[in-house]
Coordinates of C-alpha atoms in Angstrom, one line a residue:
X1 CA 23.9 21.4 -32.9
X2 CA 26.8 18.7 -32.7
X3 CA 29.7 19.3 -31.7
X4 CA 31.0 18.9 -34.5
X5 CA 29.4 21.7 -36.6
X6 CA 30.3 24.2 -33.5
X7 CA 33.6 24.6 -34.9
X8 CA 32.4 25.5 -38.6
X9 CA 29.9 27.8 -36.8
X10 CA 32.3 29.1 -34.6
X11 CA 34.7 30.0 -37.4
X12 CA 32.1 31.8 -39.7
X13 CA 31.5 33.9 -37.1
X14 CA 35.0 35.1 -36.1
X15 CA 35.2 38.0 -38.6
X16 CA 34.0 41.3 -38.8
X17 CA 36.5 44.3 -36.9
X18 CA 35.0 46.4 -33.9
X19 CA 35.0 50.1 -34.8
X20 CA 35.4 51.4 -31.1
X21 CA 34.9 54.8 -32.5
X22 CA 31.4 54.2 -34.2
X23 CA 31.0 52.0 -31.2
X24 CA 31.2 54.6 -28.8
X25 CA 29.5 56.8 -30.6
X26 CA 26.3 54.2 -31.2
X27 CA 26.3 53.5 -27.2
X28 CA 27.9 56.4 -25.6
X29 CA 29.3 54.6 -22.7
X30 CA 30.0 56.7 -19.7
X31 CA 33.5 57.6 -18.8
X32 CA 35.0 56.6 -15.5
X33 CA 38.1 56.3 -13.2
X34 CA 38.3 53.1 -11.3
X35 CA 41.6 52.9 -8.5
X36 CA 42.8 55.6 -10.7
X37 CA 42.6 54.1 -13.9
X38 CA 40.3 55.8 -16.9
X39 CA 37.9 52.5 -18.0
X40 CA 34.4 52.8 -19.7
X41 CA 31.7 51.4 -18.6
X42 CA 29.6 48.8 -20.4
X43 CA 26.5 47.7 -19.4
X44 CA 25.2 46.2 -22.8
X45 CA 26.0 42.9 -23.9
X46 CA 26.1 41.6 -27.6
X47 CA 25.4 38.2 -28.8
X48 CA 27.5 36.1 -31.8
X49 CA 26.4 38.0 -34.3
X50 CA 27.1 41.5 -32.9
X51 CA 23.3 42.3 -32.2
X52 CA 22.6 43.8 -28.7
X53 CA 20.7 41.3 -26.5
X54 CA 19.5 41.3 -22.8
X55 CA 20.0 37.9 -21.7
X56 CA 21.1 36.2 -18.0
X57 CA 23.8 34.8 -19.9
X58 CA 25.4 35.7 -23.5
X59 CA 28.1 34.2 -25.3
X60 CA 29.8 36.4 -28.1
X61 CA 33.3 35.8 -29.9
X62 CA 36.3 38.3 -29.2
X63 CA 36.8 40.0 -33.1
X64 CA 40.3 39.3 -34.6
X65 CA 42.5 42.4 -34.9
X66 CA 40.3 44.6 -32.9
X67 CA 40.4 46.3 -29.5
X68 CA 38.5 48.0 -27.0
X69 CA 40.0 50.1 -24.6
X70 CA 39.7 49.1 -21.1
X71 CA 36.5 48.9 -19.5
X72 CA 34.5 47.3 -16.8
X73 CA 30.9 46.4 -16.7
X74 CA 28.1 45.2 -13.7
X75 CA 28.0 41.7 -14.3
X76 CA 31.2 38.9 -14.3
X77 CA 32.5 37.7 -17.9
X78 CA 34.6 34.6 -18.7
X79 CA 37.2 34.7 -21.3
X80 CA 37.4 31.2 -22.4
X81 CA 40.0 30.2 -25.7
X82 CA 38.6 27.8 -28.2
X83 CA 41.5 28.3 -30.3
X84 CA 45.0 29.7 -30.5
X85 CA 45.9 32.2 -27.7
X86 CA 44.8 35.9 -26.1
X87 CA 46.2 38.1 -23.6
X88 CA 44.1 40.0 -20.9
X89 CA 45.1 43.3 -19.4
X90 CA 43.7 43.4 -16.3
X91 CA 44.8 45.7 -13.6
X92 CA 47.8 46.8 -15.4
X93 CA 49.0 42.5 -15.6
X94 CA 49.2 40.9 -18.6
X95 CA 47.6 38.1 -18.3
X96 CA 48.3 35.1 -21.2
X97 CA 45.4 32.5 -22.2
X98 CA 46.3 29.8 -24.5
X99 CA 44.3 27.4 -25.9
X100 CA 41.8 26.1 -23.5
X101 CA 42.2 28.6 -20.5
X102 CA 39.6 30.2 -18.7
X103 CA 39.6 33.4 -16.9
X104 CA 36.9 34.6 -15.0
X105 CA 36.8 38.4 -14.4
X106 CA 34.8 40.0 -11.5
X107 CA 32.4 42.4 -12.0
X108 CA 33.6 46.4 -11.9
X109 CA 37.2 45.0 -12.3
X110 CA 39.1 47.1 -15.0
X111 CA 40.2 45.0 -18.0
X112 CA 40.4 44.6 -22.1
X113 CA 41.5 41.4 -24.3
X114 CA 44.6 42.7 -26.5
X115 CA 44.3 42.2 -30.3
X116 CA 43.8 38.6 -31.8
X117 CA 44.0 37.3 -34.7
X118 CA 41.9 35.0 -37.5
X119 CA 43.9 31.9 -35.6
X120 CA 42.4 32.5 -32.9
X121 CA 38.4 31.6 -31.4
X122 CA 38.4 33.8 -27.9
X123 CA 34.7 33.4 -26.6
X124 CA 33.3 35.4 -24.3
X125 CA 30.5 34.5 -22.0
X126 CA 28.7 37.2 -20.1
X127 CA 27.1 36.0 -16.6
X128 CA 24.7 38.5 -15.1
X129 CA 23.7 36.3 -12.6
X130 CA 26.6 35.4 -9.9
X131 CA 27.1 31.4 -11.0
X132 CA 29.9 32.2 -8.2
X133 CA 27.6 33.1 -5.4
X134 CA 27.1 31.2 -2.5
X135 CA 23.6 30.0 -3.5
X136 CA 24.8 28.6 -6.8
X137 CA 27.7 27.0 -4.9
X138 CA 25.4 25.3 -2.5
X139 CA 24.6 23.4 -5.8
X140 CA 28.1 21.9 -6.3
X141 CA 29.3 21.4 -2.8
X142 CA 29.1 17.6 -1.4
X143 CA 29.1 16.6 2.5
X144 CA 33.1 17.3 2.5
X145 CA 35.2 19.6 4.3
X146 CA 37.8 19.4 1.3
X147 CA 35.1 20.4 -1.1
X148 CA 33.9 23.2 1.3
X149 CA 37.2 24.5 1.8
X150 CA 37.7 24.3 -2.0
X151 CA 35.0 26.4 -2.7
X152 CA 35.7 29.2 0.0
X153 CA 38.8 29.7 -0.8
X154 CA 37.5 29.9 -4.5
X155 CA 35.2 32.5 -3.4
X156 CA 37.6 34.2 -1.4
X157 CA 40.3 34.5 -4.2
X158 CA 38.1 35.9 -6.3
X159 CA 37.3 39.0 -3.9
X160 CA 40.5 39.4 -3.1
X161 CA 41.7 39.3 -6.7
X162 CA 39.2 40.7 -8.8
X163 CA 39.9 37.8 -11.1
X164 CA 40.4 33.6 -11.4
X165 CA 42.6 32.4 -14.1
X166 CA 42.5 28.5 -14.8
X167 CA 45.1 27.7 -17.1
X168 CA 43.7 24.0 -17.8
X169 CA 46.6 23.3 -19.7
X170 CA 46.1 19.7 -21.2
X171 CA 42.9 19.4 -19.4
X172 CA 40.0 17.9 -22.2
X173 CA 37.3 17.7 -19.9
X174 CA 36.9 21.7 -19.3
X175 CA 37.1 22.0 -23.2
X176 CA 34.6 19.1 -23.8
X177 CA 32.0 20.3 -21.3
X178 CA 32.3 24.3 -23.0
X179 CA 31.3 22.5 -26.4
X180 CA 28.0 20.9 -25.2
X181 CA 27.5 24.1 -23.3
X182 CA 27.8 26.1 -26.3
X183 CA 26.1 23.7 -28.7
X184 CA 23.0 24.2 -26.3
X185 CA 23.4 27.9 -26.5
X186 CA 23.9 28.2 -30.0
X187 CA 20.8 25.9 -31.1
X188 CA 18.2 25.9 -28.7
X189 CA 15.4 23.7 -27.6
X190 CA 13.0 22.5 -25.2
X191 CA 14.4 23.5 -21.9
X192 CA 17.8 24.6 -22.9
X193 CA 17.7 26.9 -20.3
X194 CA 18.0 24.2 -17.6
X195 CA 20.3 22.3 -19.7
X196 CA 22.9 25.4 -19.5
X197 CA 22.5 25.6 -16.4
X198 CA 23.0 22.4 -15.5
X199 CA 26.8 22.6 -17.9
X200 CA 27.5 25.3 -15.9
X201 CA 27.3 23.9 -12.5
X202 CA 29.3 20.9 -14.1
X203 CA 32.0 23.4 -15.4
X204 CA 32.3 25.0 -12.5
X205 CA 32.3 21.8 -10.7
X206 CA 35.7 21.3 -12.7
X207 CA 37.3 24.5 -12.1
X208 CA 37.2 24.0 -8.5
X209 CA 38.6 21.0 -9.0
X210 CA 41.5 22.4 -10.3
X211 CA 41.6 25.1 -8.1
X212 CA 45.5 24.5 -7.0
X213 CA 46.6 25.7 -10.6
X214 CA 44.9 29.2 -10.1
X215 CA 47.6 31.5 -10.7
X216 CA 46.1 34.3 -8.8
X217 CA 49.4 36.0 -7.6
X218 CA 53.0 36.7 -8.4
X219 CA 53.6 34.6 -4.9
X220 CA 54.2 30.6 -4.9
X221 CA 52.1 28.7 -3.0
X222 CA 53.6 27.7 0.3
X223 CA 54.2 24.0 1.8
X224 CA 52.1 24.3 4.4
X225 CA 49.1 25.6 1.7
X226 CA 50.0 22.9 -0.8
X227 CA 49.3 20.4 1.8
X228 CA 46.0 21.5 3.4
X229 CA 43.9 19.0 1.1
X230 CA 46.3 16.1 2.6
X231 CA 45.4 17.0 6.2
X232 CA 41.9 17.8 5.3
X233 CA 41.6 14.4 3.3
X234 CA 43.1 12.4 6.6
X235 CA 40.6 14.1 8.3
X236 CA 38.1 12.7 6.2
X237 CA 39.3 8.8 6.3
X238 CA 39.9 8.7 10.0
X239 CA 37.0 11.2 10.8
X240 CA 35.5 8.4 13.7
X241 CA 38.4 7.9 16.0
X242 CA 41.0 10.8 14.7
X243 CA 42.9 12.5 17.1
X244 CA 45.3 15.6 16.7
X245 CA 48.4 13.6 17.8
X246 CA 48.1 10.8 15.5
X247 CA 47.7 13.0 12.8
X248 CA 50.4 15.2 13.7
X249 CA 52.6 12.0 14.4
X250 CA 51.5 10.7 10.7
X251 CA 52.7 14.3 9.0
X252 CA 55.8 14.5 11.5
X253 CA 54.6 17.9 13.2
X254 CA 54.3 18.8 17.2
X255 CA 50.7 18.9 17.6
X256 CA 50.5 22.5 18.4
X257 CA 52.6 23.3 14.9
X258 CA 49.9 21.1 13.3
X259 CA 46.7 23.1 15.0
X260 CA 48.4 26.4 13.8
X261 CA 48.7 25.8 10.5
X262 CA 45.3 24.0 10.3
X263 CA 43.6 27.1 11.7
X264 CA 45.5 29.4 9.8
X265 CA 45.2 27.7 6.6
X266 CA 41.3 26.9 6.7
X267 CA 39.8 29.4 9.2
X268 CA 38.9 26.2 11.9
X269 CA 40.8 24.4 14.7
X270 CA 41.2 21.3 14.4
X271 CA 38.3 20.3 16.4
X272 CA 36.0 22.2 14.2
X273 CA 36.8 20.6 11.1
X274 CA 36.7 16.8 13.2
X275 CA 33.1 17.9 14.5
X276 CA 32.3 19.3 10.6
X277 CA 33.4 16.3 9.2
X278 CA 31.4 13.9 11.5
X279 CA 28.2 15.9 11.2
X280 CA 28.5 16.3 7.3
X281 CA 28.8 12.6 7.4
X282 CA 25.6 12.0 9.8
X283 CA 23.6 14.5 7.4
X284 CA 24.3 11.9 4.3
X285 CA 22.9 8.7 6.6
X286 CA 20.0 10.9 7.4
X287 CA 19.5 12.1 4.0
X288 CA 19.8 8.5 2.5
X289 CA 19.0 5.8 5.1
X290 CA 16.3 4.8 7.1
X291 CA 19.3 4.3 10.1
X292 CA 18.4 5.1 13.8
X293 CA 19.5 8.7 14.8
X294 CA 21.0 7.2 17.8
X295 CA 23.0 4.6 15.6
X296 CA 24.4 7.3 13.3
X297 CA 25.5 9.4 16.0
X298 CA 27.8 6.3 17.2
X299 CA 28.2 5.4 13.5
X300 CA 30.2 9.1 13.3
X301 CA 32.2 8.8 16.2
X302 CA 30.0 10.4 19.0
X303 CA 29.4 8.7 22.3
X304 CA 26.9 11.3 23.8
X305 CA 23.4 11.3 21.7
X306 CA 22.5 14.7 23.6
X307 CA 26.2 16.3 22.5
X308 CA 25.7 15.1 18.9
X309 CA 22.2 16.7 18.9
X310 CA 23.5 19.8 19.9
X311 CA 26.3 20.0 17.4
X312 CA 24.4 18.9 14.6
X313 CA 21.4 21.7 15.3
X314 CA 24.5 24.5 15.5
X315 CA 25.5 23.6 12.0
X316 CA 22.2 22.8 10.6
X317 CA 20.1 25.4 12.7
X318 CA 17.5 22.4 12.9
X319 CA 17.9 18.8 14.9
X320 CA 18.9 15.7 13.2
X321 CA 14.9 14.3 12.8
X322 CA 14.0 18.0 11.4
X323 CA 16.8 17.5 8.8
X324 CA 15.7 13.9 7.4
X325 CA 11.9 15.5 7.5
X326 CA 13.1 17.8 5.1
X327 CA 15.0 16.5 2.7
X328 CA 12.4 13.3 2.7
X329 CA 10.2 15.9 2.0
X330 CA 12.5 17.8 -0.7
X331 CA 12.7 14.6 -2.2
X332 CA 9.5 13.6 -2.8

């Protein structure tokens, strides 16, 4: 399937109203109370065409002018919007989605998608396994302590909040990657399970990108938060011969104003995330060069060969020869 026919197929199959009665009457979910709040359980999943399927992941279309009262289920869903506009009721906020927005709903967490209408394309993608646990992570993350911090604080967010919402507005890319996603889905071939898989760790590669839009509280980001990316990027370019002061001088902070807000804002001192940094960078030469050990250590800003050996195996849990062994071995 093109991308171009996903719209025509899309469209003829955005009809058809849910009869919660006869619905619960079919399926019989159990009845439940949640922080107080009366929610059904589901724990079956339906594909495009309303049939009951038992897939990893399933991708089904929100029917226009009905509802279904609030519920939760065992596995996280994404409410994505083709087309138009939704709003999600989820822990008694109304949530709006317009055209484009994703929200991804954690599982157990209380929720329903109000009524839509024929404008409007709402998919829903069901993911019973966790494409937001830290193994699947491990996929996206690069040798950086800004895209490590990203990605916790994703994962944290998401615990704290039951949900993520990623308004995307104006953002094609998102969009464009969910159509070759769903064109795989929707006409499959030889290894189109790898294929999804492989849109999905691109999609979410995106939504972590854009991970300062969440809109995860009522509460404005602070200054201090808003900046953490800046310190952890100078970190980053000056990683060989960076020092607190300079950096505190460069952001006009007293040093120990700086340190605070670095380990309150990441989790680390700034020593940890220096020594990070360095050691991420070593583990890319010794992934990808056929450099002396001893020259990357100096390379990465350490003097003592012994000291950077000891650092790197409390990171790694093995020493720096043991990681090139195995990922030339990986590799091969």
């Amino acid at each position: 399937m093109e991308t171009s026919e996903l719209h025509a197929y899309l469209q003829n199959n955005n009809n058809g109203i849910v009869n919660w009665e006869a619905l619960k009457a079919r399926l019989q979910p159990k009845a439940l109370k949640i922080n107080g709040i009366p929610v059904f359980m589901f724990d079956l999943t339906f594909d495009i065409t309303q049939k009951l399927i038992d897939d990893q992941l399933v991708i089904s279309i929100q029917r226009p002018f009905s509802s279904v009262p609030m519920h939760v289920h065992p596995y996280i869903e994404m409410v994505y919007v083709y087309r138009g506009q939704c709003t999600v009721i989820i822990n008694d906020q109304q949530i709006p989605l317009s055209q484009g927005g994703m929200m991804l709903i954690d599982k157990m967490t209380p929720h329903t998608v109000l009524e839509t209408t024929e404008e409007d394309i709402v998919v829903d993608m069901k993911l019973k396994h966790d494409y937001l646990s830290t193994g699947f992570i491990s996929r996206i993350t690069s040798k950086s302590i800004i895209s490590e911090f990203l990605i916790h604080s994703l994962i944290d967010k998401r615990k704290t909040n039951q949900f993520l919402h990623f308004p995307l507005h104006g953002v094609v890319k998102t969009g464009q990657i969910m159509e070759q996603l769903m064109c795989e889905y929707f006409d499959r071939g030889i290894n189109s399970h790898d294929i999804i898989n492989s849109y999905l760790v691109i999609l979410f590669t995106e939504l972590i990108r854009h991970i300062d839009d969440l809109q995860l509280s009522a509460h404005s980001r602070s200054t201090e938060d808003s900046s953490v990316v800046d310190y952890l990027r100078y970190i980053e370019e000056h990683y060989t011969d960076c020092s607190l002061v300079d950096m505190a001088v460069y952001f006009k902070f007293h040093p120990n104003a700086l340190s605070a807000i670095l380990k309150r804002t990441t989790g680390k001192s700034f020593k940890d995330l220096l020594q990070l940094q360095r050691l991420n960078k070593a583990a890319l030469y010794l992934k990808n060069t056929d450099i002396p050990i001893a020259d990357i250590a100096e390379e990465v800003g350490y003097s003592s060969l012994s000291f950077f050996h000891k650092k790197f195996k409390e990171i790694f849990n093995e020493t720096p020869s043991q990681y090139r062994q195995g990922t030339r071995s990986y590799m091969s």
